[in-house]
Coordinates of C-alpha atoms in Angstrom, one line a residue:
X278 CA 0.0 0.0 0.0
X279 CA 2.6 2.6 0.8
X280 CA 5.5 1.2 -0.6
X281 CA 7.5 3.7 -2.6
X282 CA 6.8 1.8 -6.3
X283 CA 3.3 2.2 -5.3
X284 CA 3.5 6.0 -4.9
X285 CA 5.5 6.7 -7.6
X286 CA 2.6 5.3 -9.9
X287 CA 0.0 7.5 -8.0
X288 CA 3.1 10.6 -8.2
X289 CA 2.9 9.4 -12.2
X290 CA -0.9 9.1 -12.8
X291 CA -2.1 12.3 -11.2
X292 CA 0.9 14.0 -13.6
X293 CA -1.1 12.7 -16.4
X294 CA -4.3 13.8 -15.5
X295 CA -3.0 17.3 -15.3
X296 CA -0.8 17.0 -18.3
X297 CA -0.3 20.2 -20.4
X298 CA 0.7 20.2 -23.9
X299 CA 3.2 22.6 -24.3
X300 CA 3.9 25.3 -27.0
X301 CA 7.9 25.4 -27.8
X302 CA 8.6 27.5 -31.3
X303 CA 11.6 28.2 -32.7
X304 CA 12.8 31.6 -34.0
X305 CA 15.4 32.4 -36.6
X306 CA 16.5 35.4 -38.2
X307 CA 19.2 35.9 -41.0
X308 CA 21.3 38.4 -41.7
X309 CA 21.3 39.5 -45.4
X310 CA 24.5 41.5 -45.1
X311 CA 26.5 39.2 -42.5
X312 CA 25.9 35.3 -41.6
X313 CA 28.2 35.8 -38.5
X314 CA 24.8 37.9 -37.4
X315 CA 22.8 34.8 -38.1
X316 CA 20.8 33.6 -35.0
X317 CA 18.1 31.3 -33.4
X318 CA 16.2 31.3 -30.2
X319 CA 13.8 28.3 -29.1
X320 CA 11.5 29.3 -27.0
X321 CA 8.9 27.7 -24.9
X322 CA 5.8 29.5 -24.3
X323 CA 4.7 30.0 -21.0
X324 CA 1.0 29.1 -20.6
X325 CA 0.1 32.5 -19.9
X326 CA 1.3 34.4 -22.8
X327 CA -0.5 31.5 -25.0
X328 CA -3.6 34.1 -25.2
X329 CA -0.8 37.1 -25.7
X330 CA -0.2 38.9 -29.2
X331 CA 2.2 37.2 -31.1
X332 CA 4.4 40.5 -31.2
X333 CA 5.6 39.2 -27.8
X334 CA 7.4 37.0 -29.5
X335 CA 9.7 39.3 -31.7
X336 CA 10.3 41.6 -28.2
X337 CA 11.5 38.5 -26.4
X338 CA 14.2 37.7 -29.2
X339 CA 15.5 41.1 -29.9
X340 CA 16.1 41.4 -26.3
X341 CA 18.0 38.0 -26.5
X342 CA 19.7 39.1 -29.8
X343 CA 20.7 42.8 -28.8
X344 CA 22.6 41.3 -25.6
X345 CA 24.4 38.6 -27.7
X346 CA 24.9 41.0 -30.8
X347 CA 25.3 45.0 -29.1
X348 CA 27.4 46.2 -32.2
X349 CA 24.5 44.6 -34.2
X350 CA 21.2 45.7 -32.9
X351 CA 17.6 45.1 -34.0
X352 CA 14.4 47.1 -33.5
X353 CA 11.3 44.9 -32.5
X354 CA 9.3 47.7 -34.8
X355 CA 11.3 46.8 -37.8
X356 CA 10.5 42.8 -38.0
X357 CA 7.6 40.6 -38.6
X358 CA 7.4 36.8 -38.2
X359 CA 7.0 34.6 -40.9
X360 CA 6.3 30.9 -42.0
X361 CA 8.9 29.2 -43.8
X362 CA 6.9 30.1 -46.9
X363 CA 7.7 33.8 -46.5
X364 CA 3.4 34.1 -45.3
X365 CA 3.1 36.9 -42.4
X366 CA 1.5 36.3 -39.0
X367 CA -0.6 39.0 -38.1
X368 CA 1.3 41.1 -35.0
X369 CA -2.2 41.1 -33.1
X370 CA -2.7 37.5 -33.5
X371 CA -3.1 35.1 -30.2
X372 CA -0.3 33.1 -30.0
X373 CA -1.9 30.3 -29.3
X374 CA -4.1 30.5 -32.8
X375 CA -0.9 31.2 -34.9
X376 CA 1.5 28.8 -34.0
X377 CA 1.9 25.0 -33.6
X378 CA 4.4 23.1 -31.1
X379 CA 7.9 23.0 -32.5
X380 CA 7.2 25.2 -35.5
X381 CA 10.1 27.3 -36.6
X382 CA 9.1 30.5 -37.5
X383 CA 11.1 33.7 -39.6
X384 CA 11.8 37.0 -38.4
X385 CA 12.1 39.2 -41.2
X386 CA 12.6 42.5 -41.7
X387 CA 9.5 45.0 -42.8
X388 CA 11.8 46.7 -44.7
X389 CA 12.7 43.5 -46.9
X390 CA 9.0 42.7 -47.8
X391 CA 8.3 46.4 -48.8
X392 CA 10.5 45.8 -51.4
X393 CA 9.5 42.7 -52.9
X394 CA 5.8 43.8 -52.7
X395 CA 7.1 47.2 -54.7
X396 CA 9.3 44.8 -57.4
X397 CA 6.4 43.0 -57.7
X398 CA 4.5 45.6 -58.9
X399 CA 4.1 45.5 -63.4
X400 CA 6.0 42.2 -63.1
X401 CA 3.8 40.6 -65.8
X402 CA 6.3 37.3 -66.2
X403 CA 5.7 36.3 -62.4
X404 CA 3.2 33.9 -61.8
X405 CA -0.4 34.7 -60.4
X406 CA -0.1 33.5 -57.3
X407 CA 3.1 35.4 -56.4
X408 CA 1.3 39.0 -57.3
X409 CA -1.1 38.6 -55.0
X410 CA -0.9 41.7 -52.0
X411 CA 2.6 41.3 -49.8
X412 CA 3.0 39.8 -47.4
X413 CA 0.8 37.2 -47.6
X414 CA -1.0 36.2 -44.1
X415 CA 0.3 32.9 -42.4
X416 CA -2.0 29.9 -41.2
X417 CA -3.5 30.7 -38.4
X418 CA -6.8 29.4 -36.8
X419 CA -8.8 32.0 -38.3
X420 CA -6.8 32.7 -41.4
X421 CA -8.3 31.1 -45.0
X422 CA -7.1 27.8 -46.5
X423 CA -6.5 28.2 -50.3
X424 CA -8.3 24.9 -51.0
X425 CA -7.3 25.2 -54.9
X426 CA -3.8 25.0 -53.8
X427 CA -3.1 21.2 -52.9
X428 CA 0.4 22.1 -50.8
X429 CA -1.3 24.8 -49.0
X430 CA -4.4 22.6 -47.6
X431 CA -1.8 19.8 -46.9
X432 CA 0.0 22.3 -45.0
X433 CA -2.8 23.3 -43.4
X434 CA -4.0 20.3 -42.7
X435 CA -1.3 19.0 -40.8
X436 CA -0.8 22.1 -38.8
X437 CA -4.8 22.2 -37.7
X438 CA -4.7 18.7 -37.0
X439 CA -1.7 19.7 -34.9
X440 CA -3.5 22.4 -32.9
X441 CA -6.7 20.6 -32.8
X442 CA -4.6 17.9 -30.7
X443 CA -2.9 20.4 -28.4
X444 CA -6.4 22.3 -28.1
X445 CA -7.9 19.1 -26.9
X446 CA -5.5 17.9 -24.3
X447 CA -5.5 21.9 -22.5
X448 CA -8.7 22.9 -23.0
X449 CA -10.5 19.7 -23.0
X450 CA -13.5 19.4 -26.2
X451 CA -15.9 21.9 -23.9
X452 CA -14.0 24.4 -25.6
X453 CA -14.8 27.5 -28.5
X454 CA -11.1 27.2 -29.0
X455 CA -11.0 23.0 -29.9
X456 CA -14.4 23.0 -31.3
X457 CA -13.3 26.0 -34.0
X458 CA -10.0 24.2 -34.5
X459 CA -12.5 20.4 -34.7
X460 CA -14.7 22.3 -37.4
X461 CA -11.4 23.7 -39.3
X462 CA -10.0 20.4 -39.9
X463 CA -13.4 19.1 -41.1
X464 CA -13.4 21.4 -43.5
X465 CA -9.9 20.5 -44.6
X466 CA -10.4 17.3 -44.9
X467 CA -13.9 17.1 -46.5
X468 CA -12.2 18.6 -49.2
X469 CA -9.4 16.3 -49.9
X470 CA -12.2 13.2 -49.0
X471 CA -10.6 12.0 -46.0
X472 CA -14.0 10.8 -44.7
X473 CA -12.5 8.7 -42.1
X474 CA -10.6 11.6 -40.5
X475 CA -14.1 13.5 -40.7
X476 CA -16.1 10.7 -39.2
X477 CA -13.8 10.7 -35.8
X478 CA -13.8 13.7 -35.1
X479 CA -17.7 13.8 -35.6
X480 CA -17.8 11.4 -32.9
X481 CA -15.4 13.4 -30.5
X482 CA -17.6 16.5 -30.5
X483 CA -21.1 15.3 -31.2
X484 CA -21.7 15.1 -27.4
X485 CA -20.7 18.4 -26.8
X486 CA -22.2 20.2 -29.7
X487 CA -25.5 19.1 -28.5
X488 CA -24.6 20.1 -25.1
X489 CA -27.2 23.4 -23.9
X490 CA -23.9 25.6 -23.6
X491 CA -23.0 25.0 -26.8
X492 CA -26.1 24.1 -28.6
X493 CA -26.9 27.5 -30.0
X494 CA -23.6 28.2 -31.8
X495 CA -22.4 24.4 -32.8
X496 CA -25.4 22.2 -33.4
X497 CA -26.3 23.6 -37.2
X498 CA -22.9 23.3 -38.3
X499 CA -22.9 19.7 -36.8
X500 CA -25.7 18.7 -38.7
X501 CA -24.5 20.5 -41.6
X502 CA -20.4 18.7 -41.7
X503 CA -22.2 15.1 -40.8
X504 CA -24.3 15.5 -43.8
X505 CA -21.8 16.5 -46.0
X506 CA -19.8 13.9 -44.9
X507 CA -22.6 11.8 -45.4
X508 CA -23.4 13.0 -48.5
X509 CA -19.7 12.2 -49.6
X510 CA -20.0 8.6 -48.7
X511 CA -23.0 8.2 -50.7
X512 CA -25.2 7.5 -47.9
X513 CA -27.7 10.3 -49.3
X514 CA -30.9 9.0 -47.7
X515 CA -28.8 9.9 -44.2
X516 CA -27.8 12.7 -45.6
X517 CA -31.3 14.1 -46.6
X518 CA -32.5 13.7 -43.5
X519 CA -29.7 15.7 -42.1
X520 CA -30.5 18.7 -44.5
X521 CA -34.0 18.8 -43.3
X522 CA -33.0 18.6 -39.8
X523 CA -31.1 22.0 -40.8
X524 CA -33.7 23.6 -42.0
X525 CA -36.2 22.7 -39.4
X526 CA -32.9 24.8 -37.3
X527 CA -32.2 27.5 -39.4
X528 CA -34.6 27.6 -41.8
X529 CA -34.4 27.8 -45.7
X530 CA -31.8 29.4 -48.2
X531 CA -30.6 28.8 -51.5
X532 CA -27.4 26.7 -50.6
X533 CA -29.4 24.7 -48.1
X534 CA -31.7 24.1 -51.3
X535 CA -29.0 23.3 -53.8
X536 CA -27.8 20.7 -51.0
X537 CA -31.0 19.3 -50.8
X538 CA -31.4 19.4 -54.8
X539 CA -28.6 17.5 -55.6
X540 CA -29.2 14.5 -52.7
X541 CA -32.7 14.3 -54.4
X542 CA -30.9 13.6 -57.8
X543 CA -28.8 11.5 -56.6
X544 CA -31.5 9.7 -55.1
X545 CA -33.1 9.7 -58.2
X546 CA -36.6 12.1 -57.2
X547 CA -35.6 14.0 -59.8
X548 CA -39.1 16.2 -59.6
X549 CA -38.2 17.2 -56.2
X550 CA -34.5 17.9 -57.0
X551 CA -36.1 20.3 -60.2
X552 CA -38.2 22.0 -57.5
X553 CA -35.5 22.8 -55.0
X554 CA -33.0 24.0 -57.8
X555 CA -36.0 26.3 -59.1
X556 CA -36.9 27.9 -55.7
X557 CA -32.9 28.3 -54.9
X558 CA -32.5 30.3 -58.2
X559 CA -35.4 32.6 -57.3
X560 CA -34.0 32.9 -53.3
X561 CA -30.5 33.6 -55.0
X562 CA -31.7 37.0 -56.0
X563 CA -33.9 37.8 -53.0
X564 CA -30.8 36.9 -50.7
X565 CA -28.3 39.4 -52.9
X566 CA -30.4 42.2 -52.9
X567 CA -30.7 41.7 -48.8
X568 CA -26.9 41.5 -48.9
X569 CA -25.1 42.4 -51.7
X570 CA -21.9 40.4 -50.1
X571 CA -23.4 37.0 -49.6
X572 CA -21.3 34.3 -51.3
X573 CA -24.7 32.6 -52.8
X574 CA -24.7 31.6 -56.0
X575 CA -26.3 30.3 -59.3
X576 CA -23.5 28.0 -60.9
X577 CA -24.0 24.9 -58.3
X578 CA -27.9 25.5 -59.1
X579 CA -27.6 25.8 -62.9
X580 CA -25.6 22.8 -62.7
X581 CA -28.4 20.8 -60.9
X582 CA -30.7 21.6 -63.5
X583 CA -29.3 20.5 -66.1
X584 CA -27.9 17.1 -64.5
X585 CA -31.6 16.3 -63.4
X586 CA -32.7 17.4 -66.9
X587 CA -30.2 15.3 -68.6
X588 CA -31.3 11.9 -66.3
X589 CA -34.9 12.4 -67.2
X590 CA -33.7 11.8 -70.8
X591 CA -33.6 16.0 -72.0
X592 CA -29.8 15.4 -72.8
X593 CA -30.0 18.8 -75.4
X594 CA -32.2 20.4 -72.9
X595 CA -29.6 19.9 -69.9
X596 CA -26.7 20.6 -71.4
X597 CA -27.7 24.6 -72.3
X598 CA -27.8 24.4 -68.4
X599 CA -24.5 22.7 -67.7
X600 CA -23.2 25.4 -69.9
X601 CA -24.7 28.4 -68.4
X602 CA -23.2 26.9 -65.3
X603 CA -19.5 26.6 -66.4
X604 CA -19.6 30.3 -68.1
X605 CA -21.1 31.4 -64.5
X606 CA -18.3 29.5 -62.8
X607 CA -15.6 31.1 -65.1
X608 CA -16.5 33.9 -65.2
X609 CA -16.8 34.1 -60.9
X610 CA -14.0 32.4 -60.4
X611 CA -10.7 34.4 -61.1
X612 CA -8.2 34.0 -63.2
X613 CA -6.5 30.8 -61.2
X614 CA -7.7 27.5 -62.2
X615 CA -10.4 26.5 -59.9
X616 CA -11.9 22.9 -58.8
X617 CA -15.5 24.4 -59.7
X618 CA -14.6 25.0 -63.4
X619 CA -13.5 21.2 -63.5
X620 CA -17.0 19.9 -62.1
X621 CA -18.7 22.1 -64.7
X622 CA -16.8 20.9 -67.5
X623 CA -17.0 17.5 -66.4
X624 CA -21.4 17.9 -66.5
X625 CA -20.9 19.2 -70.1
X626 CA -18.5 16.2 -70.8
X627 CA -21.1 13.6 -69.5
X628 CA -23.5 15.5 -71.4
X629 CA -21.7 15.1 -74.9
X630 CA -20.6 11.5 -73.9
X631 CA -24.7 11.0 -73.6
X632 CA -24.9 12.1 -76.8
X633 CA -22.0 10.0 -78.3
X634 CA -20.3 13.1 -79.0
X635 CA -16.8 12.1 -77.9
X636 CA -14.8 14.9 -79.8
X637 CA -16.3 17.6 -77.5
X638 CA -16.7 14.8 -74.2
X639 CA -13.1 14.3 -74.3
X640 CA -12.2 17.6 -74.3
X641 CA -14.2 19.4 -71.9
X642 CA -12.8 16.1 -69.8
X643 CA -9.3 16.9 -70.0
X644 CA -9.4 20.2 -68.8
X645 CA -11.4 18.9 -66.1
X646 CA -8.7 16.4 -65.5
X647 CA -6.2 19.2 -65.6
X648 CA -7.3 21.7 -63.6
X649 CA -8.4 19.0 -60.6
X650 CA -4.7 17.6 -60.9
X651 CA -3.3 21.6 -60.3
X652 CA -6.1 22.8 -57.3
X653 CA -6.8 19.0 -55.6
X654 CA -3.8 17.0 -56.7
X655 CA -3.5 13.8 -58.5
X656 CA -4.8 11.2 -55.4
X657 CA -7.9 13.5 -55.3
X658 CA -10.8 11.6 -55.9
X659 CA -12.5 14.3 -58.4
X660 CA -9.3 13.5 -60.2
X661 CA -9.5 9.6 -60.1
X662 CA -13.3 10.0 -61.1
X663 CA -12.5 12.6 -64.1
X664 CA -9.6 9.7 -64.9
X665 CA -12.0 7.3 -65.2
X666 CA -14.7 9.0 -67.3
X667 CA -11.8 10.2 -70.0
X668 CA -10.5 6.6 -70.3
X669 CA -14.1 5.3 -71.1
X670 CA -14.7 8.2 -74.0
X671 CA -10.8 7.2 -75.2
X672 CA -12.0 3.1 -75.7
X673 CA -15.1 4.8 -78.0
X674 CA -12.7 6.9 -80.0
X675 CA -10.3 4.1 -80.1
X676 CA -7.5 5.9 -78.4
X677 CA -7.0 2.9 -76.5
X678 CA -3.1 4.2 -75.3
X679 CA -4.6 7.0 -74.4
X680 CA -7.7 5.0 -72.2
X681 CA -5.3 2.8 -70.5
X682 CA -3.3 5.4 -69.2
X683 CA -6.6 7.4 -68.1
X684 CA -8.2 4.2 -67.1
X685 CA -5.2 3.2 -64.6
X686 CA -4.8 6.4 -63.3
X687 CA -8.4 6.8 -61.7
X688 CA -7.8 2.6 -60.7
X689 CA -4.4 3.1 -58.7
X690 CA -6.3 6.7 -57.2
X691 CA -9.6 5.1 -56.6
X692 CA -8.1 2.1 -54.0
X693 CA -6.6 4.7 -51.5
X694 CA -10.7 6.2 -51.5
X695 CA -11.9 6.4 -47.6
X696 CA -15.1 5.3 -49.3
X697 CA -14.9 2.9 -52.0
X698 CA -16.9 2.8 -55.2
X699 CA -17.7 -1.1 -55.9
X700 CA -19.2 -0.5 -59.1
X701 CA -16.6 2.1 -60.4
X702 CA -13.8 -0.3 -59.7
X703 CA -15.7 -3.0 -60.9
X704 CA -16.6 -1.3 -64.0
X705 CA -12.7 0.1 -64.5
X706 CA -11.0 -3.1 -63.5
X707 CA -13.0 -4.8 -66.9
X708 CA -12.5 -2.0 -69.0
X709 CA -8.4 -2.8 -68.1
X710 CA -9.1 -6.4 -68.3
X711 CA -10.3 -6.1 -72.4
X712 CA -7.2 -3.8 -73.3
X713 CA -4.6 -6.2 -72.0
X714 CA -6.5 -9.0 -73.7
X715 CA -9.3 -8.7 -76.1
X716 CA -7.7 -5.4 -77.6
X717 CA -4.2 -5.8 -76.6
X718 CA -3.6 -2.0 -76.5
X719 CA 0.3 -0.4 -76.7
X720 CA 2.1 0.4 -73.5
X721 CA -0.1 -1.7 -71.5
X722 CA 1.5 -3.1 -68.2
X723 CA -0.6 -5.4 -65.9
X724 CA 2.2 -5.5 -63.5
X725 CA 1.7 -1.7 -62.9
X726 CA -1.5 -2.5 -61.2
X727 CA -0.4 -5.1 -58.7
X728 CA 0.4 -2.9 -55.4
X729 CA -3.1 -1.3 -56.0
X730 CA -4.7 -4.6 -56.4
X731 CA -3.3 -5.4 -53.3
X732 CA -4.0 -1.9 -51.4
X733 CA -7.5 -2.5 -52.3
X734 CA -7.7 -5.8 -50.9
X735 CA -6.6 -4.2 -47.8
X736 CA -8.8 -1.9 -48.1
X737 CA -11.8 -3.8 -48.7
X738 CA -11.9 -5.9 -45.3
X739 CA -12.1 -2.8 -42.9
X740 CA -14.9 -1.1 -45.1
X741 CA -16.6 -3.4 -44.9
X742 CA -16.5 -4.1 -41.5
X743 CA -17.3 -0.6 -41.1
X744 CA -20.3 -1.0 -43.2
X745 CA -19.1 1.6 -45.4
X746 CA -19.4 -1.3 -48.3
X747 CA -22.2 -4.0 -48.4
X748 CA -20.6 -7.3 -48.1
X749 CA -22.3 -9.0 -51.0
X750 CA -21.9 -11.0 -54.4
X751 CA -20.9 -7.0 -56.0
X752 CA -17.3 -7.5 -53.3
X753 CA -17.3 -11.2 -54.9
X754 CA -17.5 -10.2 -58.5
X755 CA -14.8 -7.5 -57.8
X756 CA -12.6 -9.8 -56.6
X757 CA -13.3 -11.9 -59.5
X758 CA -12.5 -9.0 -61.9
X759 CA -9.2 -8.5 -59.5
X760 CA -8.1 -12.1 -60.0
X761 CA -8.4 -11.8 -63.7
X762 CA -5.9 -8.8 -63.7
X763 CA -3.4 -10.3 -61.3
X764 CA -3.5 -13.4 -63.5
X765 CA -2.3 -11.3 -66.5
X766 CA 0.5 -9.9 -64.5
X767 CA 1.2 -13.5 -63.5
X768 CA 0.7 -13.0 -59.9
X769 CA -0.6 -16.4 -59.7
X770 CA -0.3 -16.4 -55.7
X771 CA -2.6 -13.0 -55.4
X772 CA -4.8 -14.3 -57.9
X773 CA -5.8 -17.3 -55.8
X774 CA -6.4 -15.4 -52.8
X775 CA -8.3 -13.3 -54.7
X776 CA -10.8 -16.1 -56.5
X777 CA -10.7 -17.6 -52.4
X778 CA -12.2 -14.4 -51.4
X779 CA -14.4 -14.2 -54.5
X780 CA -16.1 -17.6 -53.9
X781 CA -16.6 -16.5 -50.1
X782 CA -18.4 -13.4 -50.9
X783 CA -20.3 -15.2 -54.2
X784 CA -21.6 -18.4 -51.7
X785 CA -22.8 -15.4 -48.8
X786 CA -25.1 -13.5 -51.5
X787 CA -28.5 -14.7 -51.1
X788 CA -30.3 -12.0 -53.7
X789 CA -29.0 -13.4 -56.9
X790 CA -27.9 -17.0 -58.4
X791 CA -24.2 -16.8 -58.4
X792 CA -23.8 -20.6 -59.6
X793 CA -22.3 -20.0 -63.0
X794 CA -19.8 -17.6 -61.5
X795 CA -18.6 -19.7 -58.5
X796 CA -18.1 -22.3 -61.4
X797 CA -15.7 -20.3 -63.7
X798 CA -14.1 -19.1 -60.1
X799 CA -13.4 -23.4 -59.5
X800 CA -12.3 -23.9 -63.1
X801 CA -9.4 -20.6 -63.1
X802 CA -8.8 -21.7 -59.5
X803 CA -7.6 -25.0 -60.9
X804 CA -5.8 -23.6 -63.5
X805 CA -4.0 -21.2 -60.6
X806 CA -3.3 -24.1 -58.5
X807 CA -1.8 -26.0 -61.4
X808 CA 0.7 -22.7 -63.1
X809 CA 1.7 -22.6 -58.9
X810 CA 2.7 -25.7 -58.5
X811 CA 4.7 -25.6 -61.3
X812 CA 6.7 -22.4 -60.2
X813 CA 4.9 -20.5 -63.1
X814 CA 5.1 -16.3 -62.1
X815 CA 4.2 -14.9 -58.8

């Protein structure tokens, strides 16, 4: 009982009950005209200057440098601090919102960025993105996230992620501070489709956002996330539901309308997906005359109206829609390649591809395919999916190069999906299948695809555990399909465990005779079993 191990546990456990995460940065300053003047400083926060101005900061280390460098002194009024990407912090900004544990951070001085912003100035040759107003703000809680930039929101990402963490150890989740940081991150990651991420921390906060203290402020933007998120993992009868919880708490508006138009489409009540887009284009104008700054808008709604036209079979009638909706989006977008454009020009693609127009299909789909690839990056699932469509109008124009290459780009992107897409990868594991054998297209590879057929199996297992996908004879003829391609790339060993798996999930679906197929899964097994035994491949 009181034996010293004994109280050195107790000593131990009521340490980590009361654990702190600290906040340690790292300041550095250069010296353009001398590197003997060069200098760092770590410093470790105390917790009391963590709701402090971040201009603390710069007086601390010019106090620290003055006394190590008196021939060489600094003037706290003269320097701002900086990310390593040359982005500002804001001098007013809480420390605490700005920074993340063990982040080094710049000191530069004022005078140095008054100079690049005037060289900036007429410089035609410099890129967009560099002409924009210096300095540039830092990451910071509060500060926006450039979500067309795919090293910005990974930055971004990771540094929220980081404060979310540290918010949540100090503060605890019955906190403004975590819950802004929680919703943040959300954001973040519903963009990239890390649903997964999203789901946690859903289930962290759900408690507390319902709480009566924080009902008021956090439950509508709750409701809101969870059904995007929902919405995202094409679980849109959940998701519907969620909208019209929001509107019973905040009541109607044209977003909240497009939201619910588009979850109606995909559910395929296309009349009550027309009649939400309608009445959100009519509230569009009502709510920009009430404020002339409100970020609604009528490209997401034209672009409803002509996807619900063109699945009621008005394919002509649709796509003068789709259009007006990637002219609106160009036009309200800037002059930076935007993820908004893409989805616009991939309607109007679809549209043409209805029509068995593949000329103008394929083009509006690779500058879709470009511009996700520059503002979400190439493991985006927008990308994957734009992949995929532009590999299936390539096999109509017999560009069949050209298809595999599309066509194996959205498979290696589409088995790292939170969410997987049975049918898709069905559907694009075939369409690989018939150009490594029936048409034998140039510069195919089957042995290209074998780490992805082998992330998806991984994959599979835990989503469906998850219930994220149905465990039925759709996983079983997938896995078929799978088998098939690893048999090609004489993987002989994956290919068995893949017809094992097949006949497991075949022999478990109750809906539909899978006889025939569990046969031709025996017959290749046997052939498998035989090319193994004889040291044949992989």
């Amino acid at each position: 009982g009181d034996s010293p191990v004994s109280a050195s546990i107790q000593i131990c456990l009521a340490c980590k009950a009361v654990y702190v995460m600290p906040l340690r940065v790292v300041l550095v300053y250069k010296c353009k005209e001398d590197s003997k003047y060069d200098s760092s400083l770590s410093i470790k926060v105390p917790k009391k200057f963590w709701a402090k101005e971040t201009e603390h900061l710069v007086e601390w280390f010019v106090e620290f440098y003055n006394k190590k460098f008196p021939e060489h002194k600094l003037v706290p009024e003269e320097l701002v601090l900086a990310d390593r990407d040359g982005k500002v912090f804001p001098k007013d900004g809480v420390m605490e919102e700005c920074f993340s544990h063990k982040q080094e951070i710049d000191l530069v001085p004022v005078k140095d960025l008054e100079k690049a912003a005037e060289d900036s100035k007429g410089t035609e040759s410099i890129p967009i993105p560099a002409l924009q107003q210096v300095p540039r703000s830092a990451l910071t809680l509060h500060s926006e996230v450039d979500m067309e930039n795919p090293k910005e929101f990974e930055k971004a990402e990771d540094q929220t992620e980081s404060q979310y963490k540290t918010f949540k150890a100090n503060h605890g989740l019955k906190s403004e501070l975590t819950l802004k940081a929680a919703f943040r991150l959300m954001d973040i990651c519903i963009g990239q489709y890390k649903l997964d991420r999203v789901d946690q921390v859903l289930g962290e906060i759900e408690e507390i956002c319902a709480d009566k203290d924080f009902y008021k402020d956090w439950w509508a933007k709750f409701i809101q996330m969870k059904a995007f998120c929902r919405w995202k993992q094409s679980k849109f009868q959940e998701a519907l539901k969620l909208f019209e919880e929001m509107k019973e708490e905040v009541g109607l508006s044209s977003k909240l309308l497009e939201n619910m138009g588009h979850t109606h489409n995909s559910l395929g009540d296309y009349k009550k997906a027309q009649e939400c887009f309608q009445q959100a284009l009519s509230l569009v104008d009502v709510e920009t005359e009430l404020n002339p700054k409100t970020d609604s808008h009528k490209g997401g709604l034209y672009m409803g109206l002509g996807l619900v036209k063109k699945r009621q079979g008005k394919v002509q009638e649709g796509l003068v829609d789709l259009k007006k909706s990637l002219e609106w989006y160009k036009a309200n977008t800037g002059p930076r390649p935007h993820s908004l454009v893409a989805k616009a020009h991939m309607s109007v693609g679809h549209a043409y591809e209805d029509l068995k127009q593949w000329n103008g299909a394929a083009l509006h789909m690779e500058m879709a395919v470009d511009i996700f690839q520059k503002t979400c990056g190439g493991d985006s699932p927008l990308t994957g999916n734009a992949l995929g469509a532009l590999g299936k109008v390539a096999i109509e124009m017999s560009k069949y190069e050209k298809a595999w290459d599309a066509l194996s780009a959205a498979f290696m992107n589409e088995v790292k999906h939170d969410s997987l897409k049975i049918f898709t990868l069905f559907e694009h594991s075939s369409l690989l299948y018939r150009l490594l054998t029936s048409i034998k297209a140039k510069g195919c590879d089957a042995k290209k695809l074998v780490p992805s057929l082998m992330t998806l199996d991984r994959a599979l297992g835990p989503q469906m555990k998850a219930g994220l996908v149905k465990r039925d004879g759709n996983v079983g003829a997938l896995y078929k399909s799978m088998a098939e391609l690893a048999i090609v790339a004489q993987h002989y060993k994956l290919a068995n465990t893949f017809l094992c798996k097949a006949l497991t999930h075949f022999g478990e679906e109750k809906s539909f005779d899978c006889g025939k197929l569990i046969e031709e899964c025996r017959n290749v097994l046997t052939l498998v079993h035989d090319l193994i035994r004889k040291g044949i491949g992989h």
